[in-house]
Amino acid sequence: MITFDKEKQIFHLQTPNTSYMIGIYGGYLLEHLYWGKRVDSTSGMFGTESRTASFGANDAELSEQGISASTDAIPQEYSFYGSCDLRKPAFHAIYADGSRITKMKYDSYVIKAGKPKLCGLPATYVENDSEADTLEISVKDELTGLKLIYRYTAFNNYDAITRNVEVINDGDAAVSVDTVMSCNVDFTGADFDMINLSGSWARERHIERRALGTGTTKIESRRGSSSHHQSPFFALAEKTANEKHGDVYGFSFVYSGNFEAGVEVDTYGRTRAFMGINSCDFAWLLEPGETFTAPEVVMVYSAGGFGEMSKTFNRLYQKRLARGKYRDAERPVLINNWEATYFNFDEDKIVDIAKTAKKAGIEMLVLDDGWFGKRDSDNCSLGDWYADTKKLPNGIPGLVKKVNDIGMKFGLWFEPEMISPDSDLYRAHPDWCLHVKGRKRSESRNQLILDFSRSDVQEYITKSLKDVLNSAPIEYVKWDMNRNMTCIGSALLPPERQAETAHRYMLGLYSVLENIMGSFPDVLFEGCSGGGGRFDAGMMYYFNQYWTSDDTDAIERMYIQHGTSLVMPAAFMGSHVSAVPNHQVGRVSPLKTRGYVAMCGQLGYELDVTKMSDEELSEINEQIEVYKSVRGVIHNGDMYRLVSPFESSHTAWEYVAEDKKTAVMFYFTIMTAPSVINKYVKLEGLEADKLYKLRETGEVYSGDVLMNRGISMPYGKDCEGCMLVFDLI
Ligand code: GLA
């Protein structure tokens, strides 16, 4: 719900449990008044507190009204370079006369039911206008004619507020916009810890927590994608906040390219949070009459610690960011041949894997890298999307038929954004990759990146993929992207627009995804970028699941999946059982543990089943049966992170069905210790006054005992795991 109190000049955005307020100060300045626990009145929000600052310059417009105030002291709703506010500006532009001052004045507002679409960009949505209200506030710079619209949506069923900004050039000269954050939130104190998800290839989204100090603390990606290195998410939490308690403010960027996000703690001990497209190597030339739309930020306030924050992100993203048939439908259990064969396979080998997998209860075979061009290693053929008939004499249609005849569905890997210098495509179009004229082209994994800002490239790739997908009943696509962006430049853009390349690439990619996915609504699309290198909210608008990491080791996966769950629901996390010793870290863990960890996402297999014993195959069969019996709870229920691998030698996760009738708990020992007694794990989210029966033993526990005393678990041996299912009786 969104209201405007005309008398007090306050906009009030409300979600079920949160409030967000913006005031119009002195008739022209938008002051950030409040974000936190829901309040029902605006009285007292515009305080009479001092709005001056030691050493602060007085704002000229306010001085003219006889008000002595410095914008440096006032919490701003959005901020501009060139005012008396000397904190990090959310907006910076260079005008035709060379000046860089932007002075925005409140102009008008509209409140409408529902949530408008963001043109060409991924965003959360509503299915019905009654689900949310949207506020658009227009501000204007009288001198240059530049106009901004601040857009806010408050959801009625989720404690989430979304923000984005639109820049409109209503003037008569071009403007170069080189910083445009999607949000700016000014807090009146700095007593926060910052939490973010960082990592590397095969070690994505580990949780980091640090105290704020004076100055800027920033996470960012300049890698052309949101990256393995930093996720476009951070939270500010009060010092004592934990999974269950405390104020937490979460920010998640619905964008998959370069970003910057973080905070500046200023000289007065206040905190400014920001999130947007990275201003490094970004500039957008806005001609008169043109509009630039900045991507969306989803902001979640939780009074119930990180657990509550994640619940909101998880639910909102699963139901109002993800789209299409597989948003709600159960997905097949798949086997992927990558770690089984790498590039070394032929049709017979794939058919053998499919036959054995079918016996083990697996439902779909996914053919990974190496099926096209003459790709026997990673040094060629990206861009040549036609089958290698040496490996697959009957092409993709012939192989799909054989796999379908076994009773298995078929899925296929592509890396559509890439081009190998050794490919027919590159020989025909050497200027189709990102590059800068006169500079050598730097390869990574022997490949270059196609310039997706170009419409001819977009059209060619769209057609190539559609041709393959139309050639056979392919029911799943794995869309990979395996390198960081360098040599960022486009052959088609004029010099003054070269700094638009990286963002135009993202817009091009989003449009190709929209086009292809729109044409194949029944195909399940999984995203991948060397594992979880682009596992962000932007991608979740297109892909119904994401390959969480190339690291398939059960223990490392606990850290990765634990961190990922801060924002993403289990149903989005592609998670596979692989062989031991593990190919990434060499660890040996029991098949049972590997199965349980993988069940906490979308279960799949990635190993050579033809080399497994009958006992192992029947264990897989059993795993799949068990998974199917609990996946509804794991994918649609609420997740509770009971024990963190980052803080303990154990991990415990619990998933509770929405109706609280079933709870599934997983408990893992990372490393055991000598002389230890059992460990008590407290469950959450149950009916306190009801009884639950443990499915495995028939023992009966009351909800409040499980939640307050906990259940006693054996300390366990290294890498051991177990699952407990509680049914309400
Ligand atoms: C990336 C993916 C892997 C696999 C390989 C194939 O690394 O993350 O799962 O598909 O590419 O080259």
PDB file of C-alpha atoms in Angstrom, residues 113-294:
ATOM      1  CA  ALA A 113      -2.005  -0.053  -8.538  1.00  0.00           C
ATOM      2  CA  GLY A 114       0.241  -2.895  -9.732  1.00  0.00           C
ATOM      3  CA  LYS A 115       3.774  -2.763 -11.078  1.00  0.00           C
ATOM      4  CA  PRO A 116       4.771  -1.632 -14.581  1.00  0.00           C
ATOM      5  CA  LYS A 117       7.257  -3.712 -16.596  1.00  0.00           C
ATOM      6  CA  LEU A 118      10.801  -2.467 -16.994  1.00  0.00           C
ATOM      7  CA  CYS A 119      11.540  -2.020 -20.646  1.00  0.00           C
ATOM      8  CA  GLY A 120      14.099  -4.621 -21.779  1.00  0.00           C
ATOM      9  CA  LEU A 121      15.223  -5.441 -18.253  1.00  0.00           C
ATOM     10  CA  PRO A 122      14.434  -8.269 -15.858  1.00  0.00           C
ATOM     11  CA  ALA A 123      12.316  -7.307 -12.852  1.00  0.00           C
ATOM     12  CA  THR A 124       9.939  -8.675 -10.273  1.00  0.00           C
ATOM     13  CA  TYR A 125       6.333  -8.567 -11.390  1.00  0.00           C
ATOM     14  CA  VAL A 126       2.741  -8.920 -10.236  1.00  0.00           C
ATOM     15  CA  GLU A 127       0.081 -11.141 -11.748  1.00  0.00           C
ATOM     16  CA  ASN A 128      -2.692  -8.925 -10.512  1.00  0.00           C
ATOM     17  CA  ASP A 129      -2.728  -5.177  -9.814  1.00  0.00           C
ATOM     18  CA  SER A 130      -3.986  -5.814  -6.303  1.00  0.00           C
ATOM     19  CA  GLU A 131      -0.623  -7.408  -5.391  1.00  0.00           C
ATOM     20  CA  ALA A 132       1.309  -4.139  -5.171  1.00  0.00           C
ATOM     21  CA  ASP A 133       1.273  -0.358  -5.506  1.00  0.00           C
ATOM     22  CA  THR A 134       3.800   1.707  -7.420  1.00  0.00           C
ATOM     23  CA  LEU A 135       4.903   5.246  -6.687  1.00  0.00           C
ATOM     24  CA  GLU A 136       6.622   7.360  -9.309  1.00  0.00           C
ATOM     25  CA  ILE A 137       8.182  10.619  -8.160  1.00  0.00           C
ATOM     26  CA  SER A 138       9.419  13.014 -10.845  1.00  0.00           C
ATOM     27  CA  VAL A 139      12.212  15.452 -10.178  1.00  0.00           C
ATOM     28  CA  LYS A 140      13.522  18.031 -12.634  1.00  0.00           C
ATOM     29  CA  ASP A 141      16.620  20.107 -13.238  1.00  0.00           C
ATOM     30  CA  GLU A 142      15.291  23.445 -14.466  1.00  0.00           C
ATOM     31  CA  LEU A 143      18.580  24.532 -16.022  1.00  0.00           C
ATOM     32  CA  THR A 144      19.319  21.450 -18.167  1.00  0.00           C
ATOM     33  CA  GLY A 145      15.842  19.995 -18.602  1.00  0.00           C
ATOM     34  CA  LEU A 146      16.995  16.625 -17.298  1.00  0.00           C
ATOM     35  CA  LYS A 147      14.268  14.719 -15.511  1.00  0.00           C
ATOM     36  CA  LEU A 148      14.437  11.676 -13.254  1.00  0.00           C
ATOM     37  CA  ILE A 149      11.681   9.341 -12.187  1.00  0.00           C
ATOM     38  CA  TYR A 150      12.217   7.441  -8.946  1.00  0.00           C
ATOM     39  CA  ARG A 151      10.066   4.336  -9.103  1.00  0.00           C
ATOM     40  CA  TYR A 152       9.108   2.337  -6.003  1.00  0.00           C
ATOM     41  CA  THR A 153       6.885  -0.702  -5.704  1.00  0.00           C
ATOM     42  CA  ALA A 154       5.576  -1.916  -2.344  1.00  0.00           C
ATOM     43  CA  PHE A 155       4.298  -5.507  -2.420  1.00  0.00           C
ATOM     44  CA  ASN A 156       1.203  -6.389  -0.428  1.00  0.00           C
ATOM     45  CA  ASN A 157       2.199 -10.029   0.176  1.00  0.00           C
ATOM     46  CA  TYR A 158       5.964  -9.759   0.524  1.00  0.00           C
ATOM     47  CA  ASP A 159       8.031  -7.510   2.765  1.00  0.00           C
ATOM     48  CA  ALA A 160       9.882  -6.176  -0.221  1.00  0.00           C
ATOM     49  CA  ILE A 161      10.201  -2.781  -1.834  1.00  0.00           C
ATOM     50  CA  THR A 162      11.679  -2.429  -5.294  1.00  0.00           C
ATOM     51  CA  ARG A 163      13.346   0.652  -6.684  1.00  0.00           C
ATOM     52  CA  ASN A 164      14.666   1.841  -9.984  1.00  0.00           C
ATOM     53  CA  VAL A 165      15.388   5.129 -11.678  1.00  0.00           C
ATOM     54  CA  GLU A 166      14.597   6.454 -15.118  1.00  0.00           C
ATOM     55  CA  VAL A 167      16.578   9.327 -16.634  1.00  0.00           C
ATOM     56  CA  ILE A 168      14.801  11.386 -19.286  1.00  0.00           C
ATOM     57  CA  ASN A 169      16.473  14.071 -21.322  1.00  0.00           C
ATOM     58  CA  ASP A 170      13.809  16.768 -21.713  1.00  0.00           C
ATOM     59  CA  GLY A 171      16.446  19.353 -22.567  1.00  0.00           C
ATOM     60  CA  ASP A 172      17.776  20.333 -25.950  1.00  0.00           C
ATOM     61  CA  ALA A 173      21.375  19.121 -25.674  1.00  0.00           C
ATOM     62  CA  ALA A 174      22.897  15.675 -25.248  1.00  0.00           C
ATOM     63  CA  VAL A 175      23.929  14.643 -21.717  1.00  0.00           C
ATOM     64  CA  SER A 176      26.531  12.032 -20.829  1.00  0.00           C
ATOM     65  CA  VAL A 177      25.365  10.097 -17.782  1.00  0.00           C
ATOM     66  CA  ASP A 178      28.269   8.284 -16.168  1.00  0.00           C
ATOM     67  CA  THR A 179      26.895   7.280 -12.765  1.00  0.00           C
ATOM     68  CA  VAL A 180      23.324   6.232 -12.171  1.00  0.00           C
ATOM     69  CA  MET A 181      22.742   4.109  -9.109  1.00  0.00           C
ATOM     70  CA  SER A 182      19.445   2.275  -8.894  1.00  0.00           C
ATOM     71  CA  CYS A 183      19.082   3.061  -5.229  1.00  0.00           C
ATOM     72  CA  ASN A 184      20.467   5.278  -2.527  1.00  0.00           C
ATOM     73  CA  VAL A 185      19.429   4.727   1.087  1.00  0.00           C
ATOM     74  CA  ASP A 186      20.680   7.036   3.828  1.00  0.00           C
ATOM     75  CA  PHE A 187      20.706   5.624   7.354  1.00  0.00           C
ATOM     76  CA  THR A 188      21.110   7.948  10.322  1.00  0.00           C
ATOM     77  CA  GLY A 189      23.741   5.769  12.051  1.00  0.00           C
ATOM     78  CA  ALA A 190      26.595   3.438  11.201  1.00  0.00           C
ATOM     79  CA  ASP A 191      26.300   0.734  13.810  1.00  0.00           C
ATOM     80  CA  PHE A 192      26.040  -2.021  11.218  1.00  0.00           C
ATOM     81  CA  ASP A 193      27.839  -5.089   9.977  1.00  0.00           C
ATOM     82  CA  MET A 194      27.929  -5.573   6.234  1.00  0.00           C
ATOM     83  CA  ILE A 195      27.237  -9.049   4.915  1.00  0.00           C
ATOM     84  CA  ASN A 196      28.090 -10.028   1.349  1.00  0.00           C
ATOM     85  CA  LEU A 197      28.617 -13.133  -0.755  1.00  0.00           C
ATOM     86  CA  SER A 198      32.030 -13.435  -2.313  1.00  0.00           C
ATOM     87  CA  GLY A 199      34.210 -16.164  -3.760  1.00  0.00           C
ATOM     88  CA  SER A 200      35.820 -17.421  -6.921  1.00  0.00           C
ATOM     89  CA  TRP A 201      35.292 -20.099  -9.550  1.00  0.00           C
ATOM     90  CA  ALA A 202      34.317 -23.325  -7.699  1.00  0.00           C
ATOM     91  CA  ARG A 203      33.956 -21.395  -4.406  1.00  0.00           C
ATOM     92  CA  GLU A 204      31.028 -19.097  -5.016  1.00  0.00           C
ATOM     93  CA  ARG A 205      28.986 -17.073  -2.534  1.00  0.00           C
ATOM     94  CA  HIS A 206      30.805 -17.639   0.735  1.00  0.00           C
ATOM     95  CA  ILE A 207      29.381 -15.450   3.470  1.00  0.00           C
ATOM     96  CA  GLU A 208      31.520 -12.509   4.596  1.00  0.00           C
ATOM     97  CA  ARG A 209      30.640 -10.297   7.541  1.00  0.00           C
ATOM     98  CA  ARG A 210      32.529  -7.183   8.593  1.00  0.00           C
ATOM     99  CA  ALA A 211      32.016  -4.127  10.754  1.00  0.00           C
ATOM    100  CA  LEU A 212      31.621  -0.828   8.957  1.00  0.00           C
ATOM    101  CA  GLY A 213      34.301   1.782   9.377  1.00  0.00           C
ATOM    102  CA  THR A 214      34.446   5.352   8.132  1.00  0.00           C
ATOM    103  CA  GLY A 215      34.784   5.616   4.380  1.00  0.00           C
ATOM    104  CA  THR A 216      33.567   3.428   1.559  1.00  0.00           C
ATOM    105  CA  THR A 217      33.101  -0.321   1.712  1.00  0.00           C
ATOM    106  CA  LYS A 218      32.221  -1.581  -1.701  1.00  0.00           C
ATOM    107  CA  ILE A 219      31.702  -4.822  -3.579  1.00  0.00           C
ATOM    108  CA  GLU A 220      31.688  -4.751  -7.340  1.00  0.00           C
ATOM    109  CA  SER A 221      32.189  -6.583 -10.575  1.00  0.00           C
ATOM    110  CA  ARG A 222      34.054  -5.173 -13.565  1.00  0.00           C
ATOM    111  CA  ARG A 223      34.088  -8.612 -15.219  1.00  0.00           C
ATOM    112  CA  GLY A 224      31.183  -8.134 -17.617  1.00  0.00           C
ATOM    113  CA  SER A 225      28.951 -10.420 -15.582  1.00  0.00           C
ATOM    114  CA  SER A 226      27.845 -10.304 -11.978  1.00  0.00           C
ATOM    115  CA  SER A 227      30.722 -12.765 -11.381  1.00  0.00           C
ATOM    116  CA  HIS A 228      31.956 -15.575  -9.146  1.00  0.00           C
ATOM    117  CA  HIS A 229      33.939 -12.973  -7.276  1.00  0.00           C
ATOM    118  CA  GLN A 230      31.104 -10.927  -5.747  1.00  0.00           C
ATOM    119  CA  SER A 231      27.360 -11.476  -5.867  1.00  0.00           C
ATOM    120  CA  PRO A 232      25.170  -8.424  -6.499  1.00  0.00           C
ATOM    121  CA  PHE A 233      23.766  -8.630  -2.981  1.00  0.00           C
ATOM    122  CA  PHE A 234      24.629  -7.222   0.418  1.00  0.00           C
ATOM    123  CA  ALA A 235      22.920  -6.712   3.729  1.00  0.00           C
ATOM    124  CA  LEU A 236      23.387  -4.282   6.566  1.00  0.00           C
ATOM    125  CA  ALA A 237      22.637  -5.824   9.926  1.00  0.00           C
ATOM    126  CA  GLU A 238      22.681  -4.593  13.461  1.00  0.00           C
ATOM    127  CA  LYS A 239      25.720  -5.964  15.268  1.00  0.00           C
ATOM    128  CA  THR A 240      23.812  -8.580  17.233  1.00  0.00           C
ATOM    129  CA  ALA A 241      21.710  -9.798  14.303  1.00  0.00           C
ATOM    130  CA  ASN A 242      21.766 -13.522  13.600  1.00  0.00           C
ATOM    131  CA  GLU A 243      19.584 -16.031  11.741  1.00  0.00           C
ATOM    132  CA  LYS A 244      16.626 -15.483  14.068  1.00  0.00           C
ATOM    133  CA  HIS A 245      16.925 -12.003  15.525  1.00  0.00           C
ATOM    134  CA  GLY A 246      17.802  -8.458  14.689  1.00  0.00           C
ATOM    135  CA  ASP A 247      17.324  -5.755  12.107  1.00  0.00           C
ATOM    136  CA  VAL A 248      18.610  -6.662   8.674  1.00  0.00           C
ATOM    137  CA  TYR A 249      18.387  -4.597   5.486  1.00  0.00           C
ATOM    138  CA  GLY A 250      19.011  -6.645   2.330  1.00  0.00           C
ATOM    139  CA  PHE A 251      19.732  -5.281  -1.167  1.00  0.00           C
ATOM    140  CA  SER A 252      19.647  -7.488  -4.241  1.00  0.00           C
ATOM    141  CA  PHE A 253      20.326  -6.243  -7.757  1.00  0.00           C
ATOM    142  CA  VAL A 254      18.177  -7.618 -10.582  1.00  0.00           C
ATOM    143  CA  TYR A 255      20.991  -7.309 -13.109  1.00  0.00           C
ATOM    144  CA  SER A 256      23.676  -9.628 -14.451  1.00  0.00           C
ATOM    145  CA  GLY A 257      26.437  -7.299 -15.626  1.00  0.00           C
ATOM    146  CA  ASN A 258      28.980  -4.996 -13.984  1.00  0.00           C
ATOM    147  CA  PHE A 259      27.702  -3.619 -10.707  1.00  0.00           C
ATOM    148  CA  GLU A 260      28.826  -1.706  -7.660  1.00  0.00           C
ATOM    149  CA  ALA A 261      27.198  -1.851  -4.255  1.00  0.00           C
ATOM    150  CA  GLY A 262      28.076  -0.936  -0.738  1.00  0.00           C
ATOM    151  CA  VAL A 263      28.109   1.853   1.774  1.00  0.00           C
ATOM    152  CA  GLU A 264      29.816   5.061   2.649  1.00  0.00           C
ATOM    153  CA  VAL A 265      30.036   6.012   6.300  1.00  0.00           C
ATOM    154  CA  ASP A 266      30.400   9.769   6.319  1.00  0.00           C
ATOM    155  CA  THR A 267      32.120  12.243   8.549  1.00  0.00           C
ATOM    156  CA  TYR A 268      29.002  12.559  10.744  1.00  0.00           C
ATOM    157  CA  GLY A 269      28.763   8.812  11.370  1.00  0.00           C
ATOM    158  CA  ARG A 270      25.882   8.195   8.971  1.00  0.00           C
ATOM    159  CA  THR A 271      25.648   5.448   6.399  1.00  0.00           C
ATOM    160  CA  ARG A 272      24.732   5.788   2.738  1.00  0.00           C
ATOM    161  CA  ALA A 273      23.949   2.518   0.941  1.00  0.00           C
ATOM    162  CA  PHE A 274      24.090   2.315  -2.845  1.00  0.00           C
ATOM    163  CA  MET A 275      23.653  -0.246  -5.591  1.00  0.00           C
ATOM    164  CA  GLY A 276      23.698   0.118  -9.369  1.00  0.00           C
ATOM    165  CA  ILE A 277      25.509  -0.437 -12.640  1.00  0.00           C
ATOM    166  CA  ASN A 278      29.242  -0.059 -12.056  1.00  0.00           C
ATOM    167  CA  SER A 279      30.266   3.473 -12.958  1.00  0.00           C
ATOM    168  CA  CYS A 280      33.716   2.154 -13.899  1.00  0.00           C
ATOM    169  CA  ASP A 281      33.813   2.037 -17.707  1.00  0.00           C
ATOM    170  CA  PHE A 282      30.216   3.173 -18.015  1.00  0.00           C
ATOM    171  CA  ALA A 283      28.795   6.243 -19.705  1.00  0.00           C
ATOM    172  CA  TRP A 284      25.514   6.654 -21.551  1.00  0.00           C
ATOM    173  CA  LEU A 285      24.926   9.388 -24.079  1.00  0.00           C
ATOM    174  CA  LEU A 286      21.384  10.625 -23.726  1.00  0.00           C
ATOM    175  CA  GLU A 287      20.212  12.630 -26.708  1.00  0.00           C
ATOM    176  CA  PRO A 288      17.244  15.010 -26.293  1.00  0.00           C
ATOM    177  CA  GLY A 289      14.045  13.009 -25.966  1.00  0.00           C
ATOM    178  CA  GLU A 290      15.847   9.779 -24.938  1.00  0.00           C
ATOM    179  CA  THR A 291      15.348   7.791 -21.740  1.00  0.00           C
ATOM    180  CA  PHE A 292      17.736   5.562 -19.817  1.00  0.00           C
ATOM    181  CA  THR A 293      16.310   2.947 -17.479  1.00  0.00           C
ATOM    182  CA  ALA A 294      18.451   1.777 -14.587  1.00  0.00           C
TER     183      ALA A 294
END
